[in-house]
């Protein structure tokens, strides 16, 4: 495989993420504002969408770890996305959203897990550290998320909501073309052996689940904060209406810089220590955001949020993958499914907490989950250390 392949792969990941970010960010607005449906319909759509993504990730990951080629899986995701966008551009109704839309966009979003799993194999073939290539992939997806949502709302504002799906379909065709031309067709993995399967189900299984619980808590902390901040800034702090968008831009800008530091942090401190520092930074950043009272305060909080989330999103996927080296696709799917579940839970939870108290309380709740994530990681590290001590003692006794 030539050195140009990772660049082509990142281009494919970039376009695919632009497509998915357009749909994910726009569908709630479209359901309520354009189709005039009650807000609870968003929860129904989001729940079914998450179910499609989670099931697709699990099925595709199992097939990849058993030696299946991921090439058709990426193609199926791109095709599903195109069919959903085409259906909504031709028949803009909630029935279309609830059928072709949710299934097609759900399949499209499954490409993230598949491509991050494939990215590990591409990194190995090109003698690139997996953690380094994970950083490149995370930077690519973050950049796509800067473009996709903005594109959706600009098109909706200038030309109407239905044109968003026409634009999504057009970009989806580019995604399909790139998939056909650039995705490797020879990336099937060696299937997991029975001996490897026994190792997977043994000592490292509890560690993997502890890592997933850590990811869930910190992802939920971020999602709760992200859900509450726009209304908190405008309604409860009294900042101008453009403040949330400005804060998001600052966060994303800081996130990109943080992502590229992760290979150096891993080399210098190791994954666990770097993640513990990230969790502690998350606690501080979320508390800073919860106490915002001015623009400079908001700038500082948004930058801190971008740094911790950029580190977390890149370090965590490498951490989870390191605990299931024989089934990397399974580990990657678990990571993305956990992030998805946290996102789905955060919306209704934020609304419920705000209904009982206020949006500042939602952000403080997020900081509590950040504290929980640090505690879980600390407990897991302690258990690992004790286990290693016991193993050394047993070996010395022998």
Coordinates of N, CA and C in Angstrom, one line a residue, residues 220-375:
X220 N -21.0 11.5 28.7 CA -22.2 12.1 29.2 C -22.0 13.5 29.8
X221 N -20.9 13.6 30.5 CA -20.5 14.9 31.0 C -20.5 16.0 29.9
X222 N -19.8 15.6 28.8 CA -19.7 16.5 27.7 C -21.0 16.8 27.0
X223 N -21.8 15.8 26.8 CA -23.1 15.9 26.1 C -24.1 16.7 26.9
X224 N -24.1 16.5 28.2 CA -25.0 17.3 29.1 C -24.6 18.8 29.0
X225 N -23.3 19.1 29.1 CA -22.8 20.5 29.0 C -23.1 21.1 27.7
X226 N -22.8 20.3 26.6 CA -23.1 20.8 25.3 C -24.6 21.1 25.0
X227 N -25.4 20.3 25.6 CA -26.9 20.5 25.4 C -27.4 21.7 26.1
X228 N -26.8 22.0 27.3 CA -27.3 23.1 28.1 C -26.6 24.5 27.8
X229 N -25.4 24.5 27.3 CA -24.7 25.7 27.2 C -25.4 26.8 26.4
X230 N -25.9 26.5 25.2 CA -26.5 27.6 24.4 C -27.6 28.4 25.2
X231 N -28.5 27.7 25.8 CA -29.6 28.4 26.5 C -29.1 29.0 27.8
X232 N -28.1 28.3 28.4 CA -27.5 28.9 29.6 C -26.9 30.2 29.3
X233 N -26.1 30.3 28.3 CA -25.4 31.5 27.9 C -26.4 32.7 27.6
X234 N -27.4 32.4 26.9 CA -28.3 33.4 26.4 C -29.4 33.8 27.5
X235 N -30.0 32.8 28.0 CA -31.2 33.0 28.9 C -30.7 33.3 30.3
X236 N -29.8 32.5 30.8 CA -29.5 32.7 32.3 C -28.3 33.6 32.6
X237 N -27.3 33.7 31.6 CA -26.2 34.6 31.8 C -26.5 36.0 31.2
X238 N -27.3 36.0 30.1 CA -27.6 37.2 29.5 C -26.7 37.7 28.4
X239 N -25.9 36.7 27.8 CA -25.0 37.0 26.7 C -25.8 37.1 25.4
X240 N -25.2 37.8 24.4 CA -26.0 37.9 23.1 C -26.2 36.6 22.5
X241 N -27.2 36.6 21.5 CA -27.6 35.4 20.9 C -26.5 34.7 20.1
X242 N -25.5 35.5 19.6 CA -24.4 34.9 18.9 C -23.4 34.2 19.7
X243 N -23.5 34.4 21.1 CA -22.5 33.9 22.0 C -22.3 32.3 21.9
X244 N -23.4 31.5 21.8 CA -23.2 30.1 21.7 C -22.4 29.7 20.5
X245 N -22.7 30.3 19.3 CA -22.0 29.9 18.1 C -20.5 30.3 18.2
X246 N -20.2 31.5 18.8 CA -18.8 31.9 19.0 C -18.1 30.9 19.9
X247 N -18.8 30.5 21.0 CA -18.2 29.6 21.9 C -17.9 28.3 21.3
X248 N -18.8 27.8 20.4 CA -18.6 26.5 19.7 C -17.3 26.6 18.7
X249 N -17.2 27.8 18.1 CA -16.0 28.0 17.2 C -14.7 28.0 18.0
X250 N -14.7 28.6 19.1 CA -13.5 28.6 20.0 C -13.2 27.2 20.5
X251 N -14.2 26.5 20.9 CA -14.1 25.1 21.3 C -13.5 24.2 20.2
X252 N -14.0 24.3 19.0 CA -13.6 23.5 17.9 C -12.1 23.8 17.6
X253 N -11.8 25.1 17.6 CA -10.4 25.5 17.2 C -9.4 25.0 18.2
X254 N -9.8 25.1 19.5 CA -8.9 24.5 20.5 C -8.8 23.0 20.5
X255 N -9.9 22.4 20.1 CA -10.0 20.9 20.0 C -9.0 20.4 19.0
X256 N -8.9 21.1 17.8 CA -8.0 20.6 16.8 C -6.5 20.6 17.2
X257 N -6.1 21.7 18.0 CA -4.8 21.7 18.5 C -4.5 20.6 19.5
X258 N -5.5 20.4 20.3 CA -5.3 19.4 21.4 C -5.2 18.0 20.8
X259 N -5.9 17.7 19.7 CA -5.9 16.4 19.1 C -4.5 16.0 18.6
X260 N -3.8 16.9 18.1 CA -2.5 16.6 17.5 C -1.4 16.5 18.6
X261 N -1.7 16.8 19.9 CA -0.8 16.6 20.9 C -0.9 15.2 21.5
X262 N -1.9 14.5 21.2 CA -2.1 13.2 21.9 C -1.0 12.2 21.6
X263 N -0.4 12.1 20.4 CA 0.7 11.1 20.3 C 1.8 11.4 21.2
X264 N 2.1 12.7 21.4 CA 3.2 13.0 22.3 C 2.9 12.8 23.8
X265 N 1.6 13.0 24.1 CA 1.2 12.8 25.5 C 1.3 11.3 25.8
X266 N 0.9 10.5 24.9 CA 0.9 9.0 25.1 C 2.3 8.5 25.2
X267 N 3.2 9.1 24.3 CA 4.6 8.7 24.4 C 5.3 9.1 25.7
X268 N 4.9 10.3 26.2 CA 5.5 10.9 27.4 C 5.0 10.3 28.7
X269 N 3.6 10.2 28.8 CA 3.0 9.8 30.0 C 2.3 8.4 30.0
X270 N 1.9 7.9 28.8 CA 1.1 6.7 28.8 C -0.3 7.1 28.7
X271 N -1.1 6.1 28.2 CA -2.6 6.4 27.9 C -3.3 6.7 29.2
X272 N -3.1 5.9 30.3 CA -3.9 6.0 31.5 C -3.6 7.3 32.2
X273 N -2.4 7.7 32.3 CA -2.0 9.0 32.9 C -2.5 10.2 32.2
X274 N -2.4 10.1 30.8 CA -2.9 11.2 30.0 C -4.4 11.3 30.1
X275 N -5.1 10.2 30.2 CA -6.6 10.2 30.3 C -7.0 10.7 31.7
X276 N -6.3 10.4 32.7 CA -6.6 10.9 34.1 C -6.4 12.4 34.1
X277 N -5.4 12.9 33.5 CA -5.2 14.4 33.4 C -6.3 15.0 32.6
X278 N -6.8 14.3 31.5 CA -7.9 14.8 30.7 C -9.2 14.9 31.5
X279 N -9.5 13.8 32.3 CA -10.7 13.8 33.2 C -10.6 15.0 34.2
X280 N -9.5 15.2 34.8 CA -9.3 16.3 35.7 C -9.5 17.7 35.1
X281 N -9.0 17.8 33.9 CA -9.2 19.0 33.1 C -10.7 19.2 32.8
X282 N -11.3 18.1 32.5 CA -12.8 18.2 32.2 C -13.6 18.7 33.4
X283 N -13.2 18.3 34.6 CA -13.9 18.7 35.8 C -13.8 20.3 35.9
X284 N -12.5 20.7 35.7 CA -12.3 22.2 35.9 C -13.0 22.9 34.8
X285 N -12.9 22.5 33.5 CA -13.5 23.2 32.4 C -15.0 23.3 32.5
X286 N -15.6 22.2 32.9 CA -17.1 22.3 33.0 C -17.5 23.2 34.2
X287 N -16.8 23.2 35.3 CA -17.1 24.1 36.4 C -16.9 25.6 36.0
X288 N -15.8 25.8 35.2 CA -15.6 27.2 34.6 C -16.8 27.6 33.8
X289 N -17.3 26.7 32.9 CA -18.4 27.0 32.1 C -19.7 27.2 32.9
X290 N -19.9 26.5 34.0 CA -21.1 26.6 34.8 C -21.1 27.9 35.5
X291 N -20.0 28.6 35.6 CA -19.9 29.9 36.4 C -19.6 31.1 35.5
X292 N -19.8 30.9 34.2 CA -19.6 32.0 33.2 C -20.5 33.2 33.5
X293 N -19.8 34.4 33.5 CA -20.6 35.7 33.7 C -20.2 36.7 32.7
X294 N -19.2 36.5 31.9 CA -18.8 37.5 30.9 C -18.2 36.8 29.7
X295 N -17.9 37.6 28.6 CA -17.4 37.1 27.4 C -16.0 36.5 27.6
X296 N -15.0 37.2 28.3 CA -13.7 36.6 28.5 C -13.8 35.3 29.3
X297 N -14.7 35.3 30.3 CA -14.9 34.0 31.0 C -15.4 32.9 30.1
X298 N -16.3 33.3 29.2 CA -16.8 32.3 28.2 C -15.7 31.8 27.3
X299 N -14.9 32.7 26.8 CA -13.8 32.3 25.9 C -12.9 31.3 26.6
X300 N -12.5 31.6 27.8 CA -11.6 30.7 28.6 C -12.3 29.3 28.8
X301 N -13.5 29.3 29.1 CA -14.2 28.1 29.4 C -14.4 27.3 28.1
X302 N -14.7 27.9 27.0 CA -14.8 27.2 25.7 C -13.5 26.6 25.2
X303 N -12.4 27.4 25.4 CA -11.1 26.9 25.0 C -10.7 25.7 25.9
X304 N -11.0 25.7 27.2 CA -10.7 24.6 28.0 C -11.5 23.4 27.7
X305 N -12.8 23.6 27.3 CA -13.7 22.5 26.9 C -13.1 21.9 25.6
X306 N -12.7 22.7 24.7 CA -12.1 22.2 23.4 C -10.9 21.3 23.7
X307 N -10.0 21.8 24.6 CA -8.8 21.0 24.9 C -9.1 19.7 25.5
X308 N -10.0 19.7 26.5 CA -10.3 18.4 27.2 C -11.0 17.4 26.2
X309 N -11.9 18.0 25.4 CA -12.7 17.0 24.6 C -11.8 16.5 23.4
X310 N -11.0 17.4 22.9 CA -10.1 16.9 21.9 C -9.1 15.8 22.4
X311 N -8.6 16.0 23.6 CA -7.8 14.9 24.2 C -8.6 13.7 24.5
X312 N -9.8 13.9 25.1 CA -10.6 12.7 25.4 C -11.0 11.9 24.2
X313 N -11.5 12.5 23.2 CA -12.0 11.8 22.0 C -11.0 11.0 21.3
X314 N -9.7 11.5 21.4 CA -8.6 10.8 20.7 C -8.0 9.8 21.6
X315 N -7.7 10.1 22.8 CA -7.1 9.2 23.7 C -8.0 8.0 24.1
X316 N -9.3 8.3 24.2 CA -10.2 7.2 24.7 C -10.3 6.1 23.7
X317 N -10.4 6.5 22.4 CA -10.5 5.4 21.4 C -9.3 4.5 21.3
X318 N -8.1 5.2 21.5 CA -6.9 4.4 21.5 C -6.8 3.5 22.8
X319 N -7.3 4.0 23.9 CA -7.3 3.3 25.1 C -8.2 2.1 25.0
X320 N -9.4 2.2 24.5 CA -10.3 1.1 24.4 C -9.8 0.1 23.4
X321 N -9.2 0.5 22.3 CA -8.6 -0.4 21.3 C -7.5 -1.2 21.9
X322 N -6.7 -0.6 22.8 CA -5.5 -1.2 23.4 C -5.9 -2.4 24.3
X323 N -7.2 -2.4 24.8 CA -7.6 -3.4 25.7 C -8.3 -4.6 25.0
X324 N -8.4 -4.5 23.6 CA -8.9 -5.6 22.9 C -8.2 -5.7 21.5
X325 N -6.9 -5.9 21.6 CA -6.1 -5.9 20.4 C -6.5 -7.0 19.4
X326 N -7.0 -8.1 19.9 CA -7.4 -9.2 18.9 C -8.7 -8.9 18.3
X327 N -9.5 -8.0 18.8 CA -10.8 -7.6 18.2 C -11.0 -6.1 18.1
X328 N -10.1 -5.4 17.4 CA -10.2 -4.0 17.3 C -11.5 -3.4 16.8
X329 N -12.1 -4.1 15.9 CA -13.4 -3.6 15.3 C -14.4 -3.6 16.4
X330 N -14.4 -4.7 17.2 CA -15.4 -4.8 18.3 C -15.2 -3.7 19.3
X331 N -13.9 -3.4 19.7 CA -13.6 -2.4 20.6 C -14.0 -1.0 20.1
X332 N -13.7 -0.8 18.8 CA -14.1 0.5 18.2 C -15.6 0.7 18.2
X333 N -16.3 -0.4 17.9 CA -17.8 -0.3 17.8 C -18.3 0.0 19.3
X334 N -17.7 -0.6 20.3 CA -18.1 -0.4 21.6 C -17.9 1.1 22.0
X335 N -16.8 1.7 21.6 CA -16.5 3.1 21.8 C -17.5 4.0 21.2
X336 N -17.8 3.8 19.9 CA -18.8 4.7 19.2 C -20.2 4.5 19.7
X337 N -20.5 3.2 20.0 CA -21.9 3.0 20.6 C -22.0 3.6 21.9
X338 N -21.0 3.6 22.7 CA -21.0 4.3 24.1 C -21.2 5.8 23.9
X339 N -20.5 6.4 23.0 CA -20.6 7.8 22.7 C -22.1 8.1 22.2
X340 N -22.6 7.3 21.4 CA -24.0 7.5 20.9 C -25.0 7.4 22.0
X341 N -24.9 6.4 22.9 CA -25.8 6.2 24.0 C -25.8 7.4 24.9
X342 N -24.6 7.9 25.2 CA -24.4 9.1 26.0 C -25.1 10.3 25.4
X343 N -25.0 10.4 24.1 CA -25.6 11.6 23.4 C -27.1 11.5 23.5
X344 N -27.6 10.3 23.3 CA -29.1 10.1 23.3 C -29.7 10.3 24.7
X345 N -29.0 9.9 25.7 CA -29.4 10.1 27.1 C -29.4 11.6 27.5
X346 N -28.4 12.3 27.0 CA -28.1 13.6 27.5 C -29.2 14.6 27.1
X347 N -29.8 14.5 26.0 CA -30.9 15.4 25.6 C -32.1 15.4 26.5
X348 N -32.8 14.2 26.7 CA -33.9 14.2 27.6 C -33.5 14.5 29.1
X349 N -32.3 14.0 29.5 CA -31.8 14.3 30.9 C -31.6 15.8 31.1
X350 N -31.0 16.5 30.1 CA -30.8 17.9 30.2 C -32.2 18.6 30.4
X351 N -33.1 18.2 29.5 CA -34.5 18.8 29.6 C -35.1 18.6 31.0
X352 N -35.0 17.4 31.5 CA -35.7 17.1 32.8 C -35.0 17.9 33.9
X353 N -33.7 17.9 33.9 CA -33.0 18.6 35.0 C -33.3 20.1 34.9
X354 N -33.3 20.7 33.7 CA -33.6 22.1 33.5 C -35.1 22.4 33.9
X355 N -36.0 21.5 33.7 CA -37.4 21.7 34.1 C -37.5 21.7 35.6
X356 N -36.8 20.9 36.3 CA -36.8 20.9 37.7 C -36.0 22.0 38.4
X357 N -34.9 22.4 37.8 CA -34.1 23.4 38.3 C -33.8 24.5 37.3
X358 N -32.6 24.5 36.7 CA -32.2 25.4 35.6 C -31.1 24.8 34.8
X359 N -30.7 25.5 33.7 CA -29.6 24.9 32.8 C -28.3 24.9 33.5
X360 N -28.0 25.8 34.4 CA -26.8 25.8 35.1 C -26.6 24.5 35.9
X361 N -27.7 24.0 36.4 CA -27.7 22.7 37.2 C -27.4 21.6 36.3
X362 N -27.8 21.7 35.0 CA -27.4 20.6 34.0 C -25.9 20.6 33.9
X363 N -25.3 21.7 33.8 CA -23.8 21.8 33.6 C -23.1 21.3 34.9
X364 N -23.6 21.6 36.0 CA -23.0 21.1 37.3 C -23.2 19.6 37.3
X365 N -24.3 19.1 36.8 CA -24.5 17.6 36.8 C -23.4 17.0 35.9
X366 N -23.1 17.7 34.8 CA -22.1 17.2 33.9 C -20.7 17.1 34.6
X367 N -20.4 18.1 35.4 CA -19.2 18.1 36.2 C -19.1 16.9 37.1
X368 N -20.3 16.5 37.7 CA -20.3 15.4 38.6 C -20.0 14.1 37.8
X369 N -20.5 13.9 36.6 CA -20.2 12.8 35.8 C -18.7 12.8 35.4
X370 N -18.1 14.0 35.2 CA -16.7 14.0 35.0 C -15.9 13.5 36.2
X371 N -16.3 13.9 37.4 CA -15.7 13.4 38.6 C -15.8 11.9 38.7
X372 N -17.0 11.3 38.3 CA -17.2 9.9 38.3 C -16.3 9.2 37.3
X373 N -16.0 9.8 36.2 CA -15.1 9.2 35.2 C -13.7 9.1 35.7
X374 N -13.3 10.1 36.4 CA -11.9 10.1 37.0 C -11.8 9.0 38.1
X375 N -12.9 8.9 38.9 CA -12.9 7.9 39.9 C -12.9 6.5 39.3

